[in-house]
């Protein structure tokens, strides 16, 4: 697949969400909980929430993620300390380490 859209099973889709398949980058929903401070950049960042995400599968990114998990690089990340060693905490720590948080996207009609 070129693009995968994942939605939690407790999400109620009331209208077409086709526009999610045209988001050109990895995207994940924002967690409305308080921000945490990233040990990587020293800045305050919002946590991600795995309720909705757009993924462009890439074996190189998967390899980088798994290497960081196995090496322990992500162990002390605030998100891992908060969530524990769950996929949500590890993914959040990985993306905080690897990329910039570009802010919110809104789909207005």
PDB file of C-alpha atoms in Angstrom:
ATOM      1  CA  UNK A   1       0.000   0.000   0.000  1.00  0.00           C
ATOM      2  CA  UNK A   2       1.111   3.562  -0.622  1.00  0.00           C
ATOM      3  CA  UNK A   3      -0.985   5.056   2.196  1.00  0.00           C
ATOM      4  CA  UNK A   4      -2.575   3.445   5.234  1.00  0.00           C
ATOM      5  CA  UNK A   5      -5.140   5.245   7.407  1.00  0.00           C
ATOM      6  CA  UNK A   6      -5.647   3.757  10.857  1.00  0.00           C
ATOM      7  CA  UNK A   7      -8.592   4.704  13.066  1.00  0.00           C
ATOM      8  CA  UNK A   8      -9.316   3.425  16.578  1.00  0.00           C
ATOM      9  CA  UNK A   9     -12.284   1.114  16.858  1.00  0.00           C
ATOM     10  CA  UNK A  10     -14.031   3.570  19.171  1.00  0.00           C
ATOM     11  CA  UNK A  11     -14.092   6.301  16.521  1.00  0.00           C
ATOM     12  CA  UNK A  12     -17.402   6.986  14.827  1.00  0.00           C
ATOM     13  CA  UNK A  13     -16.994   8.024  11.189  1.00  0.00           C
ATOM     14  CA  UNK A  14     -19.980  10.121  10.130  1.00  0.00           C
ATOM     15  CA  UNK A  15     -18.787  11.250   6.722  1.00  0.00           C
ATOM     16  CA  UNK A  16     -16.226  10.349   4.106  1.00  0.00           C
ATOM     17  CA  UNK A  17     -12.638  10.542   5.317  1.00  0.00           C
ATOM     18  CA  UNK A  18     -11.116  10.171   1.849  1.00  0.00           C
ATOM     19  CA  UNK A  19      -9.081  13.366   2.326  1.00  0.00           C
ATOM     20  CA  UNK A  20      -6.914  11.503   4.858  1.00  0.00           C
ATOM     21  CA  UNK A  21      -5.527   9.393   2.021  1.00  0.00           C
ATOM     22  CA  UNK A  22      -4.175  12.536   0.349  1.00  0.00           C
ATOM     23  CA  UNK A  23      -2.196  13.794   3.378  1.00  0.00           C
ATOM     24  CA  UNK A  24       1.345  13.766   1.927  1.00  0.00           C
ATOM     25  CA  UNK A  25       3.265  13.004   5.143  1.00  0.00           C
ATOM     26  CA  UNK A  26       3.030  10.826   8.246  1.00  0.00           C
ATOM     27  CA  UNK A  27       0.308  12.330  10.408  1.00  0.00           C
ATOM     28  CA  UNK A  28      -1.133  11.380  13.774  1.00  0.00           C
ATOM     29  CA  UNK A  29      -3.839  12.885  15.928  1.00  0.00           C
ATOM     30  CA  UNK A  30      -2.902  15.250  18.743  1.00  0.00           C
ATOM     31  CA  UNK A  31      -3.398  14.247  22.371  1.00  0.00           C
ATOM     32  CA  UNK A  32      -5.330  16.984  24.211  1.00  0.00           C
ATOM     33  CA  UNK A  33      -3.498  16.105  27.453  1.00  0.00           C
ATOM     34  CA  UNK A  34      -0.896  18.548  28.819  1.00  0.00           C
ATOM     35  CA  UNK A  35       2.360  18.960  26.944  1.00  0.00           C
ATOM     36  CA  UNK A  36       5.585  17.261  27.976  1.00  0.00           C
ATOM     37  CA  UNK A  37       9.184  18.389  27.538  1.00  0.00           C
ATOM     38  CA  UNK A  38      11.265  16.540  24.976  1.00  0.00           C
ATOM     39  CA  UNK A  39      14.692  15.457  26.215  1.00  0.00           C
ATOM     40  CA  UNK A  40      15.883  15.459  22.602  1.00  0.00           C
ATOM     41  CA  UNK A  41      15.171  19.099  21.802  1.00  0.00           C
ATOM     42  CA  UNK A  42      14.507  20.545  25.275  1.00  0.00           C
ATOM     43  CA  UNK A  43      11.318  22.114  23.994  1.00  0.00           C
ATOM     44  CA  UNK A  44       7.743  21.601  25.078  1.00  0.00           C
ATOM     45  CA  UNK A  45       5.758  19.452  22.654  1.00  0.00           C
ATOM     46  CA  UNK A  46       2.269  18.049  22.530  1.00  0.00           C
ATOM     47  CA  UNK A  47       1.912  14.306  22.728  1.00  0.00           C
ATOM     48  CA  UNK A  48       0.538  12.300  19.845  1.00  0.00           C
ATOM     49  CA  UNK A  49      -2.458  10.019  20.111  1.00  0.00           C
ATOM     50  CA  UNK A  50      -2.756   6.857  18.071  1.00  0.00           C
ATOM     51  CA  UNK A  51      -6.522   7.244  17.601  1.00  0.00           C
ATOM     52  CA  UNK A  52      -6.040   8.358  14.007  1.00  0.00           C
ATOM     53  CA  UNK A  53      -2.949   8.244  11.862  1.00  0.00           C
ATOM     54  CA  UNK A  54      -1.888   8.397   8.236  1.00  0.00           C
ATOM     55  CA  UNK A  55       1.102   6.241   7.362  1.00  0.00           C
ATOM     56  CA  UNK A  56       3.198   6.007   4.214  1.00  0.00           C
ATOM     57  CA  UNK A  57       4.836   2.589   4.705  1.00  0.00           C
ATOM     58  CA  UNK A  58       8.610   2.771   4.362  1.00  0.00           C
ATOM     59  CA  UNK A  59      10.914  -0.137   5.268  1.00  0.00           C
ATOM     60  CA  UNK A  60      13.777   2.275   6.063  1.00  0.00           C
ATOM     61  CA  UNK A  61      11.671   4.158   8.635  1.00  0.00           C
ATOM     62  CA  UNK A  62      10.524   0.875  10.184  1.00  0.00           C
ATOM     63  CA  UNK A  63      14.152  -0.277  10.431  1.00  0.00           C
ATOM     64  CA  UNK A  64      15.152   3.025  12.077  1.00  0.00           C
ATOM     65  CA  UNK A  65      12.265   2.737  14.567  1.00  0.00           C
ATOM     66  CA  UNK A  66      13.081  -0.873  15.472  1.00  0.00           C
ATOM     67  CA  UNK A  67      16.799  -0.055  15.818  1.00  0.00           C
ATOM     68  CA  UNK A  68      15.990   2.772  18.234  1.00  0.00           C
ATOM     69  CA  UNK A  69      13.626   0.554  20.250  1.00  0.00           C
ATOM     70  CA  UNK A  70      16.141  -2.303  20.475  1.00  0.00           C
ATOM     71  CA  UNK A  71      19.075  -0.010  21.330  1.00  0.00           C
ATOM     72  CA  UNK A  72      17.181   1.669  24.191  1.00  0.00           C
ATOM     73  CA  UNK A  73      17.518   5.177  22.718  1.00  0.00           C
ATOM     74  CA  UNK A  74      13.822   5.859  23.411  1.00  0.00           C
ATOM     75  CA  UNK A  75      13.733   4.456  26.963  1.00  0.00           C
ATOM     76  CA  UNK A  76      14.040   7.815  28.754  1.00  0.00           C
ATOM     77  CA  UNK A  77      11.723   9.769  26.481  1.00  0.00           C
ATOM     78  CA  UNK A  78       8.952  11.570  28.410  1.00  0.00           C
ATOM     79  CA  UNK A  79       6.293   9.846  26.332  1.00  0.00           C
ATOM     80  CA  UNK A  80       7.691   6.390  27.119  1.00  0.00           C
ATOM     81  CA  UNK A  81       7.891   7.265  30.826  1.00  0.00           C
ATOM     82  CA  UNK A  82       4.249   8.456  30.678  1.00  0.00           C
ATOM     83  CA  UNK A  83       2.739   5.645  28.565  1.00  0.00           C
ATOM     84  CA  UNK A  84       5.247   2.898  29.374  1.00  0.00           C
ATOM     85  CA  UNK A  85       6.635   0.579  26.724  1.00  0.00           C
ATOM     86  CA  UNK A  86       3.486   0.629  24.612  1.00  0.00           C
ATOM     87  CA  UNK A  87       3.387   1.193  20.889  1.00  0.00           C
ATOM     88  CA  UNK A  88       1.820   4.609  21.524  1.00  0.00           C
ATOM     89  CA  UNK A  89       4.628   5.748  23.815  1.00  0.00           C
ATOM     90  CA  UNK A  90       7.382   4.350  21.592  1.00  0.00           C
ATOM     91  CA  UNK A  91       5.893   5.774  18.366  1.00  0.00           C
ATOM     92  CA  UNK A  92       5.450   9.171  19.987  1.00  0.00           C
ATOM     93  CA  UNK A  93       9.040   9.191  21.257  1.00  0.00           C
ATOM     94  CA  UNK A  94      10.359   8.086  17.862  1.00  0.00           C
ATOM     95  CA  UNK A  95       8.523  10.822  15.947  1.00  0.00           C
ATOM     96  CA  UNK A  96       9.475  13.461  18.525  1.00  0.00           C
ATOM     97  CA  UNK A  97      13.104  12.431  18.067  1.00  0.00           C
ATOM     98  CA  UNK A  98      12.977  12.096  14.280  1.00  0.00           C
ATOM     99  CA  UNK A  99      10.843  14.999  13.057  1.00  0.00           C
ATOM    100  CA  UNK A 100       9.353  18.362  13.803  1.00  0.00           C
ATOM    101  CA  UNK A 101       5.838  18.715  15.152  1.00  0.00           C
ATOM    102  CA  UNK A 102       4.297  20.853  12.451  1.00  0.00           C
ATOM    103  CA  UNK A 103       1.109  21.739  14.279  1.00  0.00           C
ATOM    104  CA  UNK A 104      -2.532  21.164  13.636  1.00  0.00           C
ATOM    105  CA  UNK A 105      -4.222  20.469  10.329  1.00  0.00           C
ATOM    106  CA  UNK A 106      -7.883  21.282   9.889  1.00  0.00           C
ATOM    107  CA  UNK A 107     -10.160  19.978   7.186  1.00  0.00           C
ATOM    108  CA  UNK A 108     -12.835  22.620   6.709  1.00  0.00           C
ATOM    109  CA  UNK A 109     -15.693  22.319   4.309  1.00  0.00           C
TER     110      UNK A 109
END
